[in-house]
Short mmCIF file of C-alpha atoms and ligand atoms in Angstrom, two decimals:
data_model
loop_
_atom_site.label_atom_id
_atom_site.label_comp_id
_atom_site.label_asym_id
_atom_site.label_seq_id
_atom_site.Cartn_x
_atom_site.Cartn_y
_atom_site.Cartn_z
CA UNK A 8 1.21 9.39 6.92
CA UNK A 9 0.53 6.56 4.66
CA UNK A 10 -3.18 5.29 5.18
CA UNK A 11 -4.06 1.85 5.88
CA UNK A 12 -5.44 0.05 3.02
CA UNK A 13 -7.72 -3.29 3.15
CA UNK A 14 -7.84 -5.22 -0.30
CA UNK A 15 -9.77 -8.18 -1.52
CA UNK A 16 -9.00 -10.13 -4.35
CA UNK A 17 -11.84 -12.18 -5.40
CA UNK A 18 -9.73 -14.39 -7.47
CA UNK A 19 -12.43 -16.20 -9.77
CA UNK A 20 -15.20 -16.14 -7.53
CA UNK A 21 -18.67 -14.31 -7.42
CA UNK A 22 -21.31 -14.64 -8.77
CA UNK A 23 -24.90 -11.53 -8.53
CA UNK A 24 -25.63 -13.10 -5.52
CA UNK A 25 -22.41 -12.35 -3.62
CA UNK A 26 -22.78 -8.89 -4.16
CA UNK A 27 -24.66 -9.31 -1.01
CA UNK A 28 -21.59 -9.12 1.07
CA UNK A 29 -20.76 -5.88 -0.41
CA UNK A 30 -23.89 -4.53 0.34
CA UNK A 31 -23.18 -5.95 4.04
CA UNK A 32 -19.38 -4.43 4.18
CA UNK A 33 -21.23 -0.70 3.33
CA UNK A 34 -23.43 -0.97 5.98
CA UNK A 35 -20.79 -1.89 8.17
CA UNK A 36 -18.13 0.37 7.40
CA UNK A 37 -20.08 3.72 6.69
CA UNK A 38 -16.85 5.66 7.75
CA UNK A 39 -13.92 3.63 8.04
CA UNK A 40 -10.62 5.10 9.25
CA UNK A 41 -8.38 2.56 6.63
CA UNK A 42 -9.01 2.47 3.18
CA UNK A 43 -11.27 -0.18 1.50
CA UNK A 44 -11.00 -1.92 -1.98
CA UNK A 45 -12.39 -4.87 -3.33
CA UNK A 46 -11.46 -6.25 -6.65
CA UNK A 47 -14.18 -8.70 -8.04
CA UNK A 48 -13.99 -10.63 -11.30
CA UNK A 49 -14.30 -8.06 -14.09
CA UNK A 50 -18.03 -9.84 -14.58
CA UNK A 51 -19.02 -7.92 -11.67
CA UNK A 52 -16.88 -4.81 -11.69
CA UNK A 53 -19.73 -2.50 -13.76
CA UNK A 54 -22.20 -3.90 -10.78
CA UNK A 55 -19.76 -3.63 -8.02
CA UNK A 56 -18.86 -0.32 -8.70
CA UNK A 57 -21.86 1.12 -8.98
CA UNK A 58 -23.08 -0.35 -5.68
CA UNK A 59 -20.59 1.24 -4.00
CA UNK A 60 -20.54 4.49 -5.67
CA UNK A 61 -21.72 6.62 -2.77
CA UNK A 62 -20.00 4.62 -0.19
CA UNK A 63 -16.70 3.77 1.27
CA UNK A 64 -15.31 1.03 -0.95
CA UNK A 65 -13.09 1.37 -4.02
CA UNK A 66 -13.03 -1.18 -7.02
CA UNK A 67 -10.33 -2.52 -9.00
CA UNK A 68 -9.66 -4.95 -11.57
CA UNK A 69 -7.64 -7.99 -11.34
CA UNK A 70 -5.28 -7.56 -14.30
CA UNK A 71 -5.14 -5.28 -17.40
CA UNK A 72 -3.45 -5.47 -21.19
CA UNK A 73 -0.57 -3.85 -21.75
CA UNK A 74 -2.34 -1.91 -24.85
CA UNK A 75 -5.38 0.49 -24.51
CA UNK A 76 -7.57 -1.87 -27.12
CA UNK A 77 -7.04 -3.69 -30.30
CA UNK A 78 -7.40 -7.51 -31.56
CA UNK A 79 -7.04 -9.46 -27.82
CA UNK A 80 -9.22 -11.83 -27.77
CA UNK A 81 -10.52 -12.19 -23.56
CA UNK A 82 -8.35 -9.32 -22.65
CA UNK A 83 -9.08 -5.95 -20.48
CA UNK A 84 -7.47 -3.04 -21.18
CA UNK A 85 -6.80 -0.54 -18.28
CA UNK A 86 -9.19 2.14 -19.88
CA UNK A 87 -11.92 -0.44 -19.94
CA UNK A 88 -11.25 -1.34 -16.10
CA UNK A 89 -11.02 2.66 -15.40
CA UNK A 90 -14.55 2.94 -17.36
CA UNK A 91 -16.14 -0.14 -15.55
CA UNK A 92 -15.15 1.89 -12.03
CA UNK A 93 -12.03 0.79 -11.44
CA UNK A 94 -9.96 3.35 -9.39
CA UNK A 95 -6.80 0.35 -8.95
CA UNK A 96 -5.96 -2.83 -10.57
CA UNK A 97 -3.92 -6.12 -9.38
CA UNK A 98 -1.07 -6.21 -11.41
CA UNK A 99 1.62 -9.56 -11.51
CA UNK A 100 -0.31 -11.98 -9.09
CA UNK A 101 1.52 -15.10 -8.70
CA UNK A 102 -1.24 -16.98 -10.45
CA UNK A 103 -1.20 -15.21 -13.16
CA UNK A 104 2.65 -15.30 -13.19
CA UNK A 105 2.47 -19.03 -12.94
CA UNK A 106 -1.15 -19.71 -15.01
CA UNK A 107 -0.34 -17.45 -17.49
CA UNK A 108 3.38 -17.32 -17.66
CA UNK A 109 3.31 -13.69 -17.03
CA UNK A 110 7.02 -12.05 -16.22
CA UNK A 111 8.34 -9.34 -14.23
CA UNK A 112 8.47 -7.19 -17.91
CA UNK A 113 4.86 -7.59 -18.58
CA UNK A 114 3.77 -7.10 -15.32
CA UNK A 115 5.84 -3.59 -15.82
CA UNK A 116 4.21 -3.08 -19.14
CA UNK A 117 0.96 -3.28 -17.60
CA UNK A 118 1.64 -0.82 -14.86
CA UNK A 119 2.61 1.97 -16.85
CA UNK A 120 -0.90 1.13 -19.21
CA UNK A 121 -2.50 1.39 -15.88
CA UNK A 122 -0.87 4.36 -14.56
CA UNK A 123 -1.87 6.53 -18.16
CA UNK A 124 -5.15 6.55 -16.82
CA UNK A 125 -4.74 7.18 -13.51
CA UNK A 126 -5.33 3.69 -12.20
CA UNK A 127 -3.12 2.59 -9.06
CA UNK A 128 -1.63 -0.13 -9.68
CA UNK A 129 -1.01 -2.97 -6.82
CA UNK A 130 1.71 -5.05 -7.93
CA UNK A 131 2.42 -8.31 -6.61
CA UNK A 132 5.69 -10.16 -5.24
CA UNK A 133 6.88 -12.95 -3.58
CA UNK A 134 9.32 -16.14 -3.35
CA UNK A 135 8.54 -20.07 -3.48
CA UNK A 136 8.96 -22.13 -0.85
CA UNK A 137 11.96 -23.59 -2.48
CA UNK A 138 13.71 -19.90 -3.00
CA UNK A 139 12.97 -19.14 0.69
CA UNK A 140 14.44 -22.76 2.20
CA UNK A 141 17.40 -22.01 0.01
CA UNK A 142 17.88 -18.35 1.67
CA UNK A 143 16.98 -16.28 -1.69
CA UNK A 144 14.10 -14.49 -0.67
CA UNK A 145 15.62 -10.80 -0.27
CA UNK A 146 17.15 -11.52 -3.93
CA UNK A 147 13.99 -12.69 -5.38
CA UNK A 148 12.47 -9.84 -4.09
CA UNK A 149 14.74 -7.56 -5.37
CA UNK A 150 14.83 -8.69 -8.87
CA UNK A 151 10.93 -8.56 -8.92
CA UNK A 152 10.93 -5.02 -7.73
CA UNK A 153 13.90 -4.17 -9.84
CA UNK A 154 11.86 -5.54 -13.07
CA UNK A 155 8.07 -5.26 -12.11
CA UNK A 156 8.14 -1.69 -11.20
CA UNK A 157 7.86 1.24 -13.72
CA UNK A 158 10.31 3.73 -13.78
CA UNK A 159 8.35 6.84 -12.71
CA UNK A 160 5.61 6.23 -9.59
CA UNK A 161 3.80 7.70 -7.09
CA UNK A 162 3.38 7.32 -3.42
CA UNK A 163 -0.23 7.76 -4.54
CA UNK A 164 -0.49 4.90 -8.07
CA UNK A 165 1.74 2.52 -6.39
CA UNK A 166 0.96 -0.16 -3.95
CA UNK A 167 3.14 -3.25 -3.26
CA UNK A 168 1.62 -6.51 -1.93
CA UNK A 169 4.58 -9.09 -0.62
CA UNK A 170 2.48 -12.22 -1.50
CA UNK A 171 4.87 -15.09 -0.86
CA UNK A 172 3.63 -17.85 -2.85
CA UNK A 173 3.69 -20.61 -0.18
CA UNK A 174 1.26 -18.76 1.77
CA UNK A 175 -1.38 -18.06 -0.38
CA UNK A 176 -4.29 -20.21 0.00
CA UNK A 177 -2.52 -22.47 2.20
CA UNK A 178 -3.27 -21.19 5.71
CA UNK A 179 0.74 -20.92 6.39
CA UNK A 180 1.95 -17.41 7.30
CA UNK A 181 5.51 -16.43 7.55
CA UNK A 182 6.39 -15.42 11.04
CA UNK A 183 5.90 -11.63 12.11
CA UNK A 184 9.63 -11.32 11.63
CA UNK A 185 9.91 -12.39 8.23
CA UNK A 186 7.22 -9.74 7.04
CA UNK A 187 8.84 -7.09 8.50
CA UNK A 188 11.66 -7.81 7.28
CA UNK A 189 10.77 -8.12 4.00
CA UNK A 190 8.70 -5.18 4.07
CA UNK A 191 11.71 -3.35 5.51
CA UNK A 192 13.59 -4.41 2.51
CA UNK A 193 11.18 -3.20 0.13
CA UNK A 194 11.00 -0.08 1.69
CA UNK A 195 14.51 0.54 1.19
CA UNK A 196 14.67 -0.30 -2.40
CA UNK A 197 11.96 1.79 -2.85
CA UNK A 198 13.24 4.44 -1.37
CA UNK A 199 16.47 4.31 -3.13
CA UNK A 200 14.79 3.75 -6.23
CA UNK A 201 12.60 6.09 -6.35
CA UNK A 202 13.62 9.12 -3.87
CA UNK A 203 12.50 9.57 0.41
CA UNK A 204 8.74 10.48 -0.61
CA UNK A 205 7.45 7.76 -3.05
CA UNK A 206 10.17 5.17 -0.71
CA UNK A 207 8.25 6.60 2.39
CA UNK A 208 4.53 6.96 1.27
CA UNK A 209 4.22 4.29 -0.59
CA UNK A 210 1.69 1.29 1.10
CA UNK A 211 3.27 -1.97 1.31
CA UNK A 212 0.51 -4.63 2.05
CA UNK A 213 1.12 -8.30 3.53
CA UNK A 214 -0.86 -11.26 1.49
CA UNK A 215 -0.94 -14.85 1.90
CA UNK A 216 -3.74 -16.32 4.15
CA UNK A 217 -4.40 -13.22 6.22
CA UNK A 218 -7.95 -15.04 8.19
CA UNK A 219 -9.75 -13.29 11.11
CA UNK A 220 -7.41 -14.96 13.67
CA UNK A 221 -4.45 -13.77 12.29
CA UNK A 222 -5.15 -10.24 11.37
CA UNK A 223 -4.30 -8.35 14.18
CA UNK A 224 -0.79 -9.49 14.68
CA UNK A 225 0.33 -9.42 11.41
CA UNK A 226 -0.93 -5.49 11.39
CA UNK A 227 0.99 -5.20 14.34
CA UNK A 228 4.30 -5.74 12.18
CA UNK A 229 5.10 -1.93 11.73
CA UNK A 230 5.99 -1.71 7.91
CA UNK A 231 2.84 -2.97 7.26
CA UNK A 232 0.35 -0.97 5.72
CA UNK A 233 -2.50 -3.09 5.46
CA UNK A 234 -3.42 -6.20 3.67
CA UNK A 235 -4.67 -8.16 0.20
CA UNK A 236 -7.13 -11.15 1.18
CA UNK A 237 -8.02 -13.79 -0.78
CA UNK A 238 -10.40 -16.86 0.48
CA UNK A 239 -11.19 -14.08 3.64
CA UNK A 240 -12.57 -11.32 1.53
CA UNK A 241 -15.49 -13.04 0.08
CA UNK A 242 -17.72 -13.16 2.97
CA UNK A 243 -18.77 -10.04 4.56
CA UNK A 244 -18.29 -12.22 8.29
CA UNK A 245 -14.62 -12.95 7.53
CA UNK A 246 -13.42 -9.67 5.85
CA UNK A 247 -15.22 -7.06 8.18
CA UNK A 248 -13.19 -8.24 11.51
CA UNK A 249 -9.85 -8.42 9.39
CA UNK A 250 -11.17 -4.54 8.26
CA UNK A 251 -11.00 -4.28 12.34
CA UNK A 252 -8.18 -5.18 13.06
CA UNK A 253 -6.63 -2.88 10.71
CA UNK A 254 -8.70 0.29 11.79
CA UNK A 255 -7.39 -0.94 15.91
CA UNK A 256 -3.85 -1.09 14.75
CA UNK A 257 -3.98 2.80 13.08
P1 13P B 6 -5.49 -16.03 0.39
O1 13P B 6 -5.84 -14.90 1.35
O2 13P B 6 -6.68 -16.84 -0.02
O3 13P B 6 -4.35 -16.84 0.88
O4 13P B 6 -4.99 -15.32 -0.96
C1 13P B 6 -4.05 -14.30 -0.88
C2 13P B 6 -3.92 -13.68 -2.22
O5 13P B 6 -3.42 -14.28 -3.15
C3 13P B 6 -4.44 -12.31 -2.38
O6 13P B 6 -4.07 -11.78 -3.61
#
């Protein structure tokens, strides 16, 4: 019932040239049985978007203002993402949490600016190293959830990515039985939260240094629903057998 999803997060990084790989990842996947979306600097978002226009892949934006326009210097608001071709938009990444001291409030701010125009927002959480050694990841996770997520949501304008922060970029991976049970537990809240539908359709993705040679077993964890690459998604060669692996494990 919920539909597999594939993200990339480009981070900062592409330049014209990359959108090569795009062009690459259409040809490849002309009818793909998950869901695609990349989400390229907002340089290339216009461009991106329009490449992919009559194809399979979805854009989205890496963050959004909280306001719909007005005197922010460097910012995007989500009706500027939504008019680049933006259908989604990462919302509280960890390194904009950490590089721009973004909180939990904000990051809840921003999802309801992206949900009044029909963006879906993917919102990020996740623990430290330190919180998980000291056995506080399931709290951690709750508060983010508890303060991160707006108050009304669809199974349809809500994604979750459980990013924890040791793992992204790093090539460490929490074991399969840590994701699910994280995932489990966000499922749970969710569903408490916000009622059996939303709880139950709503796509939980794993993130944190999902490569080629990892894919398929973390897809094989149950609860989750697909993935958000970093370093992997850039080149069409790395993303396309992750993309795969998800479409083997539907
Ligand atoms: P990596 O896949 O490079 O570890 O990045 C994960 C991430 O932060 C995706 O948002």
């Amino acid at each position: 019932m919920r539909r597999k999803l594939a993200a990339g997060n480009w981070k900062m990084n592409g330049l014209s040239p990359d959108l090569a790989e795009v062009e690459t990842l259409l040809k490849t996947f002309k009818n793909p049985s998950v869901d695609l979306l990349l989400c390229p600097p907002a340089t290339l978002l216009h461009r991106m978007a329009h490449l992919t226009a009559d194809g399979a892949i979805s854009v989205g934006g890496q963050d959004c203002h909280t306001a719909t326009s007005g005197a922010h210097t460097g910012d995007i608001s989500a009706e500027m993402l939504r008019d680049a071709g933006a259908t989604a938009v990462i919302l509280g990444h960890s390194e904009r949490r950490t590089d721009h001291e973004e909180d939990s409030e904000q990051v809840r701010a921003k999802a309801r600016a992206a949900h009044a125009v029909d963006l879906t927002a993917i919102i990020c959480i996740g623990e430290s190293l330190a919180q998980r050694e000291a056995a506080n990841t399931l709290d951690i996770i709750a508060g983010q959830l508890a303060a991160s997520l707006p108050d009304i949501a669809t199974a349809e304008n809500l994604v979750i990515a459980y990013e924890p922060i040791w793992a992204i970029g790093t090539g460490k991976v929490p074991t399969l039985a840590q994701i699910g049970e994280v995932h489990d537990f966000i499922r749970t809240r969710l569903e408490r939260r916000f009622g059996a539908g939303v709880g139950r359709g709503t796509r939980i993705l794993y993130g944190g240094s999902v490569k080629p040679d990892n894919a398929a077993q973390i897809f094989r964890v149950p609860s989750v629903d697909g993935a958000l690459v970093g370093g992997a998604s850039l080149k069409a060669v790395d993303f396309s057998p992750i993309i795969k692996a998800l479409e083997d494990s539907v």
